[in-house]
Amino acid sequence: MPDPTPMVTPMNGAESLVQTLAHSGVDLCFTNPGTSEMHFVAALDRLPGVRCVLGLFEGVCTGAADGYWRMARQPAATLLHLGPGLGNGWANLHNARKARSGILNIVGDHALEHLRFESPLKSDLDGVAGSVSHWVRHARSAAEVGADAAAAVAATRDGALGCIATLALPADTAWGAGGVPQRAPAAPPAAPVAGEAVDAAARTLRALGSRAVLLLGAGGSASEAALHAAAAIAAATGCRVLAEFYNPRMPGGRGRPRIERLPYAGDAARQKLSGAEVLVLAGSVEPIGFFAYPGKASQLKPEGCALQTLATPQQDVPAALQALAEALQAPSAPHADPAPLGVPSGPLTPESIAAAIAAALPAQAVVVDEAVTTGRGFGPAMAAAAPHDWLQGMGGAIGYGLPCAVGAALGAPGRPVLTLEGDGSAMYTLQALWTMARESLPIGVVVFANRAYRILQGELQGVGARMSGPKAAAMLSLDHPALDWVALAKGQGVPGCRVDDAAALCDALKRGYAAGGPFLIEVPC
Ligand SMILES: Cc1ncc(C[n+]2csc(CCOP(=O)(O)OP(=O)(O)O)c2C)c(N)n1
Protein backbone atom coordinates (compact mmCIF):
# COMPACT_ATOMS: atom_id res chain seq x y z
CA MET A 1 0.00 0.00 0.00
CA PRO A 2 1.52 3.41 -0.89
CA ASP A 3 2.02 5.72 2.08
CA PRO A 4 -0.51 8.59 2.18
CA THR A 5 2.15 10.79 3.80
CA PRO A 6 5.68 10.25 5.00
CA MET A 7 5.90 9.72 8.75
CA VAL A 8 6.57 13.07 10.42
CA THR A 9 8.02 13.50 13.89
CA PRO A 10 7.85 14.85 16.55
CA MET A 11 4.15 14.48 17.02
CA ASN A 12 1.58 14.09 19.75
CA GLY A 13 -0.36 10.91 20.48
CA ALA A 14 -3.39 12.00 18.43
CA GLU A 15 -1.21 12.67 15.39
CA SER A 16 0.46 9.29 15.71
CA LEU A 17 -3.02 7.75 15.80
CA VAL A 18 -4.09 9.46 12.58
CA GLN A 19 -0.90 8.45 10.82
CA THR A 20 -1.17 4.88 12.05
CA LEU A 21 -4.73 4.67 10.70
CA ALA A 22 -3.75 6.15 7.36
CA HIS A 23 -0.72 3.88 7.02
CA SER A 24 -2.78 0.84 7.97
CA GLY A 25 -5.49 1.35 5.33
CA VAL A 26 -8.14 2.84 7.65
CA ASP A 27 -8.88 5.94 5.65
CA LEU A 28 -12.44 6.73 6.71
CA CYS A 29 -13.73 7.83 10.11
CA PHE A 30 -17.38 8.33 11.05
CA THR A 31 -17.25 10.97 13.73
CA ASN A 32 -19.30 12.46 16.52
CA PRO A 33 -16.72 14.15 18.72
CA GLY A 34 -16.70 16.01 22.04
CA THR A 35 -14.21 17.91 24.20
CA SER A 36 -12.07 14.90 25.09
CA GLU A 37 -11.50 14.17 21.39
CA MET A 38 -10.49 17.69 20.32
CA HIS A 39 -6.82 16.84 19.87
CA PHE A 40 -7.76 13.91 17.67
CA VAL A 41 -10.08 16.21 15.69
CA ALA A 42 -7.21 18.68 15.28
CA ALA A 43 -4.86 15.90 14.16
CA LEU A 44 -7.40 14.62 11.61
CA ASP A 45 -7.59 18.15 10.29
CA ARG A 46 -3.81 18.66 10.18
CA LEU A 47 -2.76 15.38 8.61
CA PRO A 48 -3.99 13.92 5.34
CA GLY A 49 -5.07 10.35 4.78
CA VAL A 50 -8.29 9.91 6.77
CA ARG A 51 -11.63 11.19 5.45
CA CYS A 52 -14.04 12.32 8.17
CA VAL A 53 -17.82 11.97 7.85
CA LEU A 54 -19.97 13.52 10.56
CA GLY A 55 -22.98 11.66 11.94
CA LEU A 56 -25.49 13.54 14.08
CA PHE A 57 -26.06 10.55 16.33
CA GLU A 58 -23.57 7.86 17.24
CA GLY A 59 -25.86 5.10 15.93
CA VAL A 60 -25.40 6.69 12.50
CA CYS A 61 -21.62 6.41 12.83
CA THR A 62 -21.58 2.78 13.97
CA GLY A 63 -24.23 1.66 11.46
CA ALA A 64 -22.35 3.43 8.67
CA ALA A 65 -19.13 1.65 9.65
CA ASP A 66 -21.04 -1.65 9.38
CA GLY A 67 -22.28 -0.80 5.88
CA TYR A 68 -18.82 0.34 4.85
CA TRP A 69 -17.21 -2.96 5.88
CA ARG A 70 -19.87 -4.99 4.07
CA MET A 71 -19.03 -3.33 0.76
CA ALA A 72 -15.35 -2.39 1.09
CA ARG A 73 -14.23 -5.35 3.30
CA GLN A 74 -12.06 -2.78 5.10
CA PRO A 75 -12.65 -1.44 8.59
CA ALA A 76 -13.70 2.16 9.02
CA ALA A 77 -13.03 3.96 12.28
CA THR A 78 -15.64 5.66 14.42
CA LEU A 79 -14.86 8.57 16.71
CA LEU A 80 -17.17 8.54 19.73
CA HIS A 81 -17.46 10.57 22.91
CA LEU A 82 -16.77 8.60 26.10
CA GLY A 83 -19.16 5.97 27.47
CA PRO A 84 -22.37 7.84 26.59
CA GLY A 85 -21.29 8.27 22.96
CA LEU A 86 -20.29 4.65 22.66
CA GLY A 87 -23.53 3.65 24.36
CA ASN A 88 -25.54 5.64 21.82
CA GLY A 89 -23.79 3.66 19.09
CA TRP A 90 -24.22 0.32 20.85
CA ALA A 91 -27.24 -1.13 19.02
CA ASN A 92 -25.66 -0.75 15.62
CA LEU A 93 -22.38 -2.15 16.94
CA HIS A 94 -24.39 -5.14 18.09
CA ASN A 95 -25.86 -5.42 14.57
CA ALA A 96 -22.37 -5.11 13.08
CA ARG A 97 -21.04 -7.80 15.40
CA LYS A 98 -23.77 -10.16 14.21
CA ALA A 99 -22.95 -9.21 10.61
CA ARG A 100 -19.32 -9.98 11.46
CA SER A 101 -18.25 -6.57 10.23
CA GLY A 102 -14.88 -5.16 11.20
CA ILE A 103 -15.00 -1.76 12.94
CA LEU A 104 -12.42 0.23 14.88
CA ASN A 105 -14.03 2.42 17.55
CA ILE A 106 -11.91 5.23 18.91
CA VAL A 107 -13.56 6.42 22.07
CA GLY A 108 -12.28 9.53 23.74
CA ASP A 109 -11.95 9.37 27.51
CA HIS A 110 -10.96 11.73 30.29
CA ALA A 111 -7.28 12.36 30.96
CA LEU A 112 -5.94 9.73 33.34
CA GLU A 113 -5.51 12.27 36.15
CA HIS A 114 -9.13 13.45 35.75
CA LEU A 115 -10.54 9.93 35.82
CA ARG A 116 -9.89 9.73 39.57
CA PHE A 117 -12.84 12.07 40.10
CA GLU A 118 -16.54 11.55 39.59
CA SER A 119 -17.05 14.00 36.71
CA PRO A 120 -20.36 14.15 34.80
CA LEU A 121 -19.28 12.14 31.76
CA LYS A 122 -17.37 9.49 33.68
CA SER A 123 -19.06 6.11 33.19
CA ASP A 124 -18.39 2.40 33.02
CA LEU A 125 -16.73 2.72 29.63
CA ASP A 126 -15.26 -0.77 29.92
CA GLY A 127 -18.69 -2.20 30.64
CA VAL A 128 -20.17 -0.61 27.52
CA ALA A 129 -17.18 -1.44 25.33
CA GLY A 130 -16.66 -4.97 26.58
CA SER A 131 -20.26 -5.99 25.98
CA VAL A 132 -20.02 -5.47 22.24
CA SER A 133 -16.31 -5.52 21.32
CA HIS A 134 -14.06 -8.49 20.57
CA TRP A 135 -11.04 -6.41 21.63
CA VAL A 136 -10.76 -3.46 24.05
CA ARG A 137 -7.70 -1.51 25.08
CA HIS A 138 -7.03 1.80 26.88
CA ALA A 139 -4.13 3.83 25.59
CA ARG A 140 -1.80 4.55 28.49
CA SER A 141 0.68 7.03 27.06
CA ALA A 142 1.19 9.14 23.96
CA ALA A 143 4.22 7.03 23.07
CA GLU A 144 2.11 3.86 22.95
CA VAL A 145 -0.92 5.19 21.05
CA GLY A 146 0.53 4.30 17.64
CA ALA A 147 1.22 0.70 18.68
CA ASP A 148 -2.21 0.47 20.33
CA ALA A 149 -3.87 1.70 17.14
CA ALA A 150 -1.95 -0.77 14.97
CA ALA A 151 -2.99 -3.59 17.31
CA ALA A 152 -6.59 -2.35 17.13
CA VAL A 153 -6.57 -2.41 13.31
CA ALA A 154 -5.19 -5.96 13.38
CA ALA A 155 -7.93 -6.93 15.86
CA THR A 156 -10.67 -5.98 13.41
CA ARG A 157 -10.16 -9.29 11.57
CA ASP A 158 -10.44 -12.94 12.49
CA GLY A 159 -9.86 -15.00 9.37
CA ALA A 160 -12.58 -14.13 6.87
CA LEU A 161 -14.58 -12.33 9.54
CA GLY A 162 -14.57 -8.80 10.82
CA CYS A 163 -14.44 -7.98 14.53
CA ILE A 164 -15.23 -4.98 16.70
CA ALA A 165 -12.12 -3.37 18.22
CA THR A 166 -12.46 -0.50 20.69
CA LEU A 167 -9.56 1.74 21.65
CA ALA A 168 -10.18 4.16 24.51
CA LEU A 169 -8.12 7.29 24.07
CA PRO A 170 -7.66 9.28 27.28
CA ALA A 171 -7.31 12.96 26.39
CA ASP A 172 -3.76 13.24 27.79
CA THR A 173 -2.55 10.35 25.61
CA ALA A 174 -3.86 12.36 22.64
CA TRP A 175 -2.31 15.69 23.59
CA GLY A 176 0.87 14.25 25.09
CA ALA A 177 4.12 14.52 23.14
CA GLY A 178 6.16 11.59 21.84
CA GLY A 179 3.70 9.86 19.52
CA VAL A 180 5.18 7.11 17.37
CA PRO A 181 3.17 6.11 14.31
CA GLN A 182 3.02 2.42 13.47
CA ARG A 183 1.63 0.29 10.67
CA ALA A 184 -0.73 -2.63 11.26
CA PRO A 185 0.43 -5.93 9.74
CA ALA A 186 -1.34 -6.99 6.55
CA ALA A 187 -4.43 -9.11 7.27
CA PRO A 188 -3.70 -12.84 6.98
CA PRO A 189 -5.82 -14.69 4.42
CA ALA A 190 -8.81 -16.71 5.62
CA ALA A 191 -7.91 -20.27 6.59
CA PRO A 192 -8.60 -22.86 3.91
CA VAL A 193 -10.93 -25.78 4.58
CA ALA A 194 -9.34 -29.21 5.07
CA GLY A 195 -9.76 -31.70 2.24
CA GLU A 196 -11.39 -34.18 4.64
CA ALA A 197 -14.24 -31.77 5.37
CA VAL A 198 -14.84 -31.36 1.63
CA ASP A 199 -14.75 -35.12 1.02
CA ALA A 200 -17.07 -35.81 3.95
CA ALA A 201 -19.57 -33.22 2.70
CA ALA A 202 -19.41 -34.73 -0.79
CA ARG A 203 -20.17 -38.19 0.61
CA THR A 204 -23.12 -36.88 2.64
CA LEU A 205 -24.68 -34.93 -0.19
CA ARG A 206 -24.25 -37.79 -2.65
CA ALA A 207 -25.78 -40.29 -0.25
CA LEU A 208 -28.71 -38.20 0.96
CA GLY A 209 -29.64 -36.03 -2.02
CA SER A 210 -32.82 -34.11 -1.16
CA ARG A 211 -32.66 -35.34 2.44
CA ALA A 212 -29.68 -33.01 2.92
CA VAL A 213 -29.69 -29.22 3.04
CA LEU A 214 -26.62 -27.20 2.12
CA LEU A 215 -27.02 -24.13 4.33
CA LEU A 216 -25.12 -21.03 3.23
CA GLY A 217 -24.03 -18.25 5.58
CA ALA A 218 -21.24 -15.70 6.00
CA GLY A 219 -19.01 -15.87 2.89
CA GLY A 220 -21.16 -18.68 1.45
CA SER A 221 -24.00 -16.35 0.58
CA ALA A 222 -21.88 -13.28 -0.09
CA SER A 223 -20.11 -14.07 -3.34
CA GLU A 224 -21.58 -14.70 -6.74
CA ALA A 225 -19.07 -17.49 -7.42
CA ALA A 226 -20.09 -19.21 -4.18
CA LEU A 227 -23.77 -19.05 -5.15
CA HIS A 228 -22.99 -20.55 -8.57
CA ALA A 229 -20.96 -23.33 -6.92
CA ALA A 230 -23.84 -24.05 -4.51
CA ALA A 231 -26.33 -24.23 -7.38
CA ALA A 232 -24.04 -26.62 -9.24
CA ILE A 233 -23.71 -28.82 -6.14
CA ALA A 234 -27.50 -28.94 -5.82
CA ALA A 235 -27.93 -29.83 -9.49
CA ALA A 236 -25.36 -32.63 -9.20
CA THR A 237 -26.57 -34.19 -5.94
CA GLY A 238 -30.25 -33.24 -5.65
CA CYS A 239 -29.60 -31.64 -2.26
CA ARG A 240 -31.53 -28.55 -1.26
CA VAL A 241 -29.69 -25.24 -0.92
CA LEU A 242 -30.84 -22.54 1.47
CA ALA A 243 -29.26 -19.41 2.88
CA GLU A 244 -29.65 -18.28 6.48
CA PHE A 245 -32.61 -15.98 6.96
CA TYR A 246 -30.34 -12.95 7.45
CA ASN A 247 -27.26 -12.40 5.33
CA PRO A 248 -24.83 -9.48 5.56
CA ARG A 249 -24.57 -9.29 1.78
CA MET A 250 -26.08 -11.46 -0.91
CA PRO A 251 -25.84 -11.02 -4.67
CA GLY A 252 -29.19 -11.22 -6.44
CA GLY A 253 -30.98 -10.33 -9.65
CA ARG A 254 -30.55 -11.44 -13.22
CA GLY A 255 -27.67 -13.79 -13.98
CA ARG A 256 -27.36 -14.96 -10.36
CA PRO A 257 -28.79 -18.23 -9.04
CA ARG A 258 -31.80 -17.54 -6.84
CA ILE A 259 -31.00 -19.13 -3.50
CA GLU A 260 -33.98 -19.16 -1.17
CA ARG A 261 -33.48 -17.89 2.36
CA LEU A 262 -34.85 -19.61 5.44
CA PRO A 263 -38.10 -17.84 6.31
CA TYR A 264 -38.19 -15.51 9.36
CA ALA A 265 -41.28 -17.11 10.87
CA GLY A 266 -40.36 -20.17 12.95
CA ASP A 267 -43.18 -22.39 11.72
CA ALA A 268 -42.39 -21.61 8.09
CA ALA A 269 -38.67 -22.24 8.70
CA ARG A 270 -39.40 -25.57 10.39
CA GLN A 271 -41.61 -26.48 7.44
CA LYS A 272 -38.86 -25.55 5.01
CA LEU A 273 -36.35 -27.79 6.82
CA SER A 274 -38.71 -30.72 7.31
CA GLY A 275 -37.36 -33.98 5.96
CA ALA A 276 -33.74 -32.88 6.29
CA GLU A 277 -31.50 -35.51 7.88
CA VAL A 278 -28.34 -33.43 7.70
CA LEU A 279 -27.62 -29.70 7.44
CA VAL A 280 -24.25 -29.17 5.78
CA LEU A 281 -23.01 -25.83 7.12
CA ALA A 282 -21.16 -23.61 4.64
CA GLY A 283 -20.26 -20.57 6.70
CA SER A 284 -23.58 -20.88 8.50
CA VAL A 285 -24.47 -21.87 12.05
CA GLU A 286 -27.33 -23.93 13.41
CA PRO A 287 -30.60 -22.12 12.62
CA ILE A 288 -32.35 -20.91 15.79
CA GLY A 289 -35.69 -19.11 15.99
CA PHE A 290 -35.63 -15.36 16.36
CA PHE A 291 -37.69 -15.52 19.55
CA ALA A 292 -39.09 -18.11 21.90
CA TYR A 293 -42.80 -18.81 21.55
CA PRO A 294 -44.85 -20.70 24.13
CA GLY A 295 -44.81 -24.43 23.39
CA LYS A 296 -42.44 -24.16 20.42
CA ALA A 297 -38.84 -25.34 20.06
CA SER A 298 -35.98 -22.86 19.73
CA GLN A 299 -34.13 -25.10 17.28
CA LEU A 300 -35.52 -24.98 13.77
CA LYS A 301 -33.98 -28.17 12.39
CA PRO A 302 -36.06 -31.35 12.58
CA GLU A 303 -35.47 -33.57 15.59
CA GLY A 304 -32.58 -35.94 14.93
CA CYS A 305 -31.25 -33.88 12.02
CA ALA A 306 -27.43 -33.81 12.17
CA LEU A 307 -25.14 -30.82 11.61
CA GLN A 308 -22.04 -31.28 9.48
CA THR A 309 -19.54 -28.47 9.03
CA LEU A 310 -18.09 -27.92 5.59
CA ALA A 311 -16.66 -24.51 6.52
CA THR A 312 -16.86 -22.29 9.59
CA PRO A 313 -17.63 -18.59 9.10
CA GLN A 314 -13.94 -17.76 9.76
CA GLN A 315 -12.78 -19.98 6.91
CA ASP A 316 -12.64 -19.37 3.18
CA VAL A 317 -16.22 -20.46 2.45
CA PRO A 318 -16.32 -19.65 -1.30
CA ALA A 319 -13.17 -21.74 -1.84
CA ALA A 320 -14.70 -24.59 0.17
CA LEU A 321 -17.85 -24.55 -2.00
CA GLN A 322 -15.72 -24.47 -5.12
CA ALA A 323 -13.69 -27.43 -3.86
CA LEU A 324 -16.89 -29.30 -3.03
CA ALA A 325 -18.28 -28.67 -6.52
CA GLU A 326 -15.05 -30.00 -7.98
CA ALA A 327 -15.04 -33.06 -5.71
CA LEU A 328 -18.57 -33.82 -6.94
CA GLN A 329 -17.55 -33.10 -10.52
CA ALA A 330 -20.57 -30.82 -10.59
CA PRO A 331 -20.86 -28.99 -13.90
CA SER A 332 -22.22 -25.48 -13.67
CA ALA A 333 -25.99 -25.55 -13.17
CA PRO A 334 -28.24 -24.38 -16.00
CA HIS A 335 -29.57 -20.94 -15.18
CA ALA A 336 -32.77 -19.34 -16.43
CA ASP A 337 -33.68 -15.78 -15.51
CA PRO A 338 -37.30 -14.88 -14.82
CA ALA A 339 -39.19 -13.04 -17.56
CA PRO A 340 -38.21 -9.35 -17.87
CA LEU A 341 -40.29 -6.92 -15.85
CA GLY A 342 -42.87 -4.62 -17.36
CA VAL A 343 -43.64 -1.18 -15.95
CA PRO A 344 -46.09 -1.78 -13.10
CA SER A 345 -49.34 0.11 -12.75
CA GLY A 346 -52.32 0.28 -10.45
CA PRO A 347 -52.68 0.75 -6.70
CA LEU A 348 -49.87 0.23 -4.22
CA THR A 349 -49.88 -3.37 -3.00
CA PRO A 350 -46.92 -5.42 -1.74
CA GLU A 351 -46.71 -7.02 -5.20
CA SER A 352 -46.93 -3.80 -7.22
CA ILE A 353 -44.44 -2.06 -4.87
CA ALA A 354 -41.98 -4.94 -5.37
CA ALA A 355 -42.49 -4.81 -9.13
CA ALA A 356 -41.86 -1.05 -9.24
CA ILE A 357 -38.71 -1.30 -7.14
CA ALA A 358 -37.37 -4.20 -9.20
CA ALA A 359 -38.22 -2.58 -12.55
CA ALA A 360 -36.49 0.70 -11.67
CA LEU A 361 -33.40 -0.78 -10.01
CA PRO A 362 -30.18 0.27 -11.78
CA ALA A 363 -27.50 -2.35 -12.47
CA GLN A 364 -25.07 -2.98 -9.60
CA ALA A 365 -27.24 -1.22 -7.06
CA VAL A 366 -26.76 -2.00 -3.39
CA VAL A 367 -30.09 -2.61 -1.65
CA VAL A 368 -30.30 -2.17 2.12
CA ASP A 369 -33.32 -4.03 3.44
CA GLU A 370 -35.06 -2.77 6.56
CA ALA A 371 -38.52 -3.03 5.05
CA VAL A 372 -39.73 -5.37 7.78
CA THR A 373 -43.26 -6.63 6.91
CA THR A 374 -43.66 -4.78 3.61
CA GLY A 375 -40.55 -6.39 2.12
CA ARG A 376 -41.33 -9.99 3.06
CA GLY A 377 -42.51 -10.97 -0.41
CA PHE A 378 -40.03 -8.97 -2.51
CA GLY A 379 -37.84 -12.00 -3.34
CA PRO A 380 -39.44 -13.22 -6.59
CA ALA A 381 -39.63 -9.72 -8.13
CA MET A 382 -36.03 -8.97 -7.16
CA ALA A 383 -34.85 -12.11 -8.96
CA ALA A 384 -35.92 -10.40 -12.20
CA ALA A 385 -34.24 -7.10 -11.30
CA ALA A 386 -30.85 -5.94 -12.54
CA PRO A 387 -27.88 -7.57 -10.74
CA HIS A 388 -27.48 -6.11 -7.25
CA ASP A 389 -26.27 -6.83 -3.72
CA TRP A 390 -28.82 -7.24 -0.92
CA LEU A 391 -27.86 -6.20 2.63
CA GLN A 392 -29.91 -7.19 5.66
CA GLY A 393 -29.98 -6.20 9.33
CA MET A 394 -28.24 -8.98 11.20
CA GLY A 395 -28.75 -8.38 14.90
CA GLY A 396 -32.48 -7.67 15.01
CA ALA A 397 -32.00 -4.15 16.41
CA ILE A 398 -33.94 -1.82 14.12
CA GLY A 399 -32.43 1.49 13.01
CA TYR A 400 -29.59 -0.06 11.06
CA GLY A 401 -30.86 0.67 7.53
CA LEU A 402 -30.32 4.40 6.93
CA PRO A 403 -26.85 4.46 8.55
CA CYS A 404 -25.86 1.26 6.76
CA ALA A 405 -26.78 2.91 3.46
CA VAL A 406 -24.40 5.80 4.21
CA GLY A 407 -21.53 3.38 4.78
CA ALA A 408 -22.46 1.21 1.81
CA ALA A 409 -22.44 4.22 -0.52
CA LEU A 410 -18.98 5.23 0.71
CA GLY A 411 -17.73 1.64 0.58
CA ALA A 412 -18.93 1.07 -2.98
CA PRO A 413 -18.26 4.36 -4.76
CA GLY A 414 -20.08 4.72 -8.05
CA ARG A 415 -22.80 2.26 -7.14
CA PRO A 416 -26.32 3.53 -6.43
CA VAL A 417 -27.81 2.52 -3.07
CA LEU A 418 -31.48 1.89 -2.35
CA THR A 419 -32.74 1.66 1.23
CA LEU A 420 -36.07 0.03 1.94
CA GLU A 421 -37.36 1.21 5.29
CA GLY A 422 -40.30 0.52 7.54
CA ASP A 423 -41.42 3.88 8.94
CA GLY A 424 -40.97 2.69 12.52
CA SER A 425 -37.42 1.48 11.84
CA ALA A 426 -36.46 4.60 9.90
CA MET A 427 -37.36 6.85 12.85
CA TYR A 428 -34.60 5.34 15.03
CA THR A 429 -31.73 6.84 13.05
CA LEU A 430 -33.30 9.32 10.63
CA GLN A 431 -30.39 11.73 11.24
CA ALA A 432 -28.56 9.62 8.64
CA LEU A 433 -30.54 11.57 6.02
CA TRP A 434 -28.55 14.67 6.94
CA THR A 435 -25.25 12.87 6.39
CA MET A 436 -26.52 11.59 3.02
CA ALA A 437 -27.28 15.18 2.00
CA ARG A 438 -24.04 16.64 3.33
CA GLU A 439 -21.94 14.03 1.52
CA SER A 440 -24.14 14.08 -1.65
CA LEU A 441 -24.44 10.31 -1.53
CA PRO A 442 -26.40 8.50 -4.28
CA ILE A 443 -28.92 6.93 -1.92
CA GLY A 444 -32.63 6.42 -2.58
CA VAL A 445 -34.76 5.92 0.53
CA VAL A 446 -38.18 4.33 0.21
CA VAL A 447 -40.20 4.60 3.41
CA PHE A 448 -43.16 2.26 3.78
CA ALA A 449 -45.52 4.46 5.73
CA ASN A 450 -47.99 1.98 7.16
CA ARG A 451 -48.05 4.15 10.27
CA ALA A 452 -47.67 1.14 12.55
CA TYR A 453 -45.28 -1.32 14.12
CA ARG A 454 -47.12 -3.84 11.96
CA ILE A 455 -44.85 -6.76 12.68
CA LEU A 456 -45.58 -6.41 16.39
CA GLN A 457 -49.31 -6.49 15.76
CA GLY A 458 -48.72 -10.03 14.45
CA GLU A 459 -46.25 -10.91 17.22
CA LEU A 460 -48.81 -9.97 19.87
CA GLN A 461 -50.89 -12.88 18.66
CA GLY A 462 -47.84 -15.09 17.91
CA VAL A 463 -46.61 -15.13 21.50
CA GLY A 464 -50.10 -15.87 22.80
CA ALA A 465 -50.65 -12.47 24.43
CA ARG A 466 -54.27 -11.38 24.32
CA MET A 467 -55.00 -8.30 22.19
CA SER A 468 -56.69 -6.37 24.92
CA GLY A 469 -57.66 -2.92 23.80
CA PRO A 470 -56.72 0.65 23.07
CA LYS A 471 -53.56 0.80 25.23
CA ALA A 472 -51.95 -2.13 23.39
CA ALA A 473 -53.15 -0.79 20.03
CA ALA A 474 -51.67 2.65 20.77
CA MET A 475 -48.27 1.13 21.56
CA LEU A 476 -48.16 -0.42 18.11
CA SER A 477 -49.53 2.44 16.02
CA LEU A 478 -47.70 5.50 14.68
CA ASP A 479 -50.65 7.38 13.22
CA HIS A 480 -51.28 10.06 15.82
CA PRO A 481 -49.69 12.33 14.82
CA ALA A 482 -48.87 11.03 11.34
CA LEU A 483 -45.20 11.32 10.36
CA ASP A 484 -44.60 13.57 7.36
CA TRP A 485 -41.62 11.89 5.71
CA VAL A 486 -41.31 14.39 2.89
CA ALA A 487 -40.98 17.18 5.45
CA LEU A 488 -38.57 15.17 7.63
CA ALA A 489 -36.35 14.62 4.60
CA LYS A 490 -36.59 18.20 3.37
CA GLY A 491 -35.62 19.50 6.79
CA GLN A 492 -32.37 17.58 6.49
CA GLY A 493 -31.59 18.59 2.92
CA VAL A 494 -32.95 15.52 1.13
CA PRO A 495 -35.58 16.07 -1.61
CA GLY A 496 -38.62 13.87 -1.27
CA CYS A 497 -42.04 13.06 -2.64
CA ARG A 498 -45.07 10.96 -1.80
CA VAL A 499 -46.51 8.55 -4.38
CA ASP A 500 -49.96 7.07 -4.68
CA ASP A 501 -49.62 4.31 -7.25
CA ALA A 502 -47.09 1.83 -8.60
CA ALA A 503 -46.32 3.69 -11.84
CA ALA A 504 -45.59 6.88 -9.86
CA LEU A 505 -43.26 4.94 -7.55
CA CYS A 506 -41.35 3.49 -10.51
CA ASP A 507 -41.12 6.91 -12.12
CA ALA A 508 -39.98 8.65 -8.92
CA LEU A 509 -37.29 6.03 -8.40
CA LYS A 510 -35.96 6.44 -11.93
CA ARG A 511 -35.87 10.23 -11.58
CA GLY A 512 -34.13 9.94 -8.22
CA TYR A 513 -31.42 7.62 -9.52
CA ALA A 514 -30.86 9.90 -12.52
CA ALA A 515 -30.36 12.93 -10.25
CA GLY A 516 -27.44 11.16 -8.57
CA GLY A 517 -27.87 12.42 -4.97
CA PRO A 518 -30.02 11.33 -2.05
CA PHE A 519 -33.80 11.26 -2.37
CA LEU A 520 -36.71 9.94 -0.35
CA ILE A 521 -40.04 8.51 -1.44
CA GLU A 522 -42.88 8.03 1.02
CA VAL A 523 -45.06 5.07 0.08
CA PRO A 524 -48.35 4.84 1.94
CA CYS A 525 -49.19 1.21 2.49
C1 LIG B 1 -33.65 -1.56 18.95
C2 LIG B 1 -34.97 -2.21 18.78
N1 LIG B 1 -36.05 -1.73 19.44
C3 LIG B 1 -37.25 -2.31 19.27
C4 LIG B 1 -37.39 -3.41 18.48
C5 LIG B 1 -38.72 -4.11 18.39
N2 LIG B 1 -39.29 -3.99 17.06
C6 LIG B 1 -39.12 -4.92 16.12
S1 LIG B 1 -39.85 -4.56 14.71
C7 LIG B 1 -40.45 -3.11 15.34
C8 LIG B 1 -41.32 -2.23 14.54
C9 LIG B 1 -40.95 -2.12 13.10
O1 LIG B 1 -41.84 -1.21 12.52
P1 LIG B 1 -41.67 -0.75 11.04
O2 LIG B 1 -40.27 -0.48 10.73
O3 LIG B 1 -42.63 0.37 10.80
O4 LIG B 1 -42.09 -2.02 10.18
P2 LIG B 1 -43.49 -2.77 10.07
O5 LIG B 1 -43.52 -3.77 11.18
O6 LIG B 1 -44.58 -1.76 10.22
O7 LIG B 1 -43.46 -3.42 8.74
C10 LIG B 1 -40.05 -2.93 16.63
C11 LIG B 1 -40.38 -1.74 17.46
C12 LIG B 1 -36.24 -3.89 17.82
N3 LIG B 1 -36.25 -4.94 17.02
N4 LIG B 1 -35.05 -3.26 17.97
Short mmCIF file of N, CA and C in Angstrom, two decimals, residues 346-348 498-502 504-505 522 524:
data_model
loop_
_atom_site.label_atom_id
_atom_site.label_comp_id
_atom_site.label_asym_id
_atom_site.label_seq_id
_atom_site.Cartn_x
_atom_site.Cartn_y
_atom_site.Cartn_z
N GLY A 346 -51.26 0.59 -11.40
CA GLY A 346 -52.32 0.28 -10.45
C GLY A 346 -51.97 0.68 -9.02
N PRO A 347 -52.86 0.32 -8.09
CA PRO A 347 -52.68 0.75 -6.70
C PRO A 347 -51.45 0.14 -6.05
N LEU A 348 -51.04 0.72 -4.95
CA LEU A 348 -49.87 0.23 -4.22
C LEU A 348 -50.25 -0.98 -3.38
N ARG A 498 -44.16 12.02 -2.22
CA ARG A 498 -45.07 10.96 -1.80
C ARG A 498 -45.72 10.42 -3.06
N VAL A 499 -45.89 9.10 -3.17
CA VAL A 499 -46.51 8.55 -4.38
C VAL A 499 -47.78 7.80 -4.01
N ASP A 500 -48.67 7.70 -4.98
CA ASP A 500 -49.96 7.07 -4.68
C ASP A 500 -50.23 5.83 -5.50
N ASP A 501 -49.41 5.56 -6.50
CA ASP A 501 -49.62 4.31 -7.25
C ASP A 501 -48.27 3.76 -7.74
N ALA A 502 -48.32 2.55 -8.28
CA ALA A 502 -47.09 1.83 -8.60
C ALA A 502 -46.31 2.51 -9.73
N ALA A 504 -46.23 5.67 -10.41
CA ALA A 504 -45.59 6.88 -9.86
C ALA A 504 -44.36 6.50 -9.04
N LEU A 505 -44.42 5.39 -8.33
CA LEU A 505 -43.26 4.94 -7.55
C LEU A 505 -42.10 4.62 -8.48
N GLU A 522 -41.96 8.57 0.02
CA GLU A 522 -42.88 8.03 1.02
C GLU A 522 -43.96 7.23 0.30
N PRO A 524 -47.31 5.25 1.00
CA PRO A 524 -48.35 4.84 1.94
C PRO A 524 -48.74 3.39 1.69
#
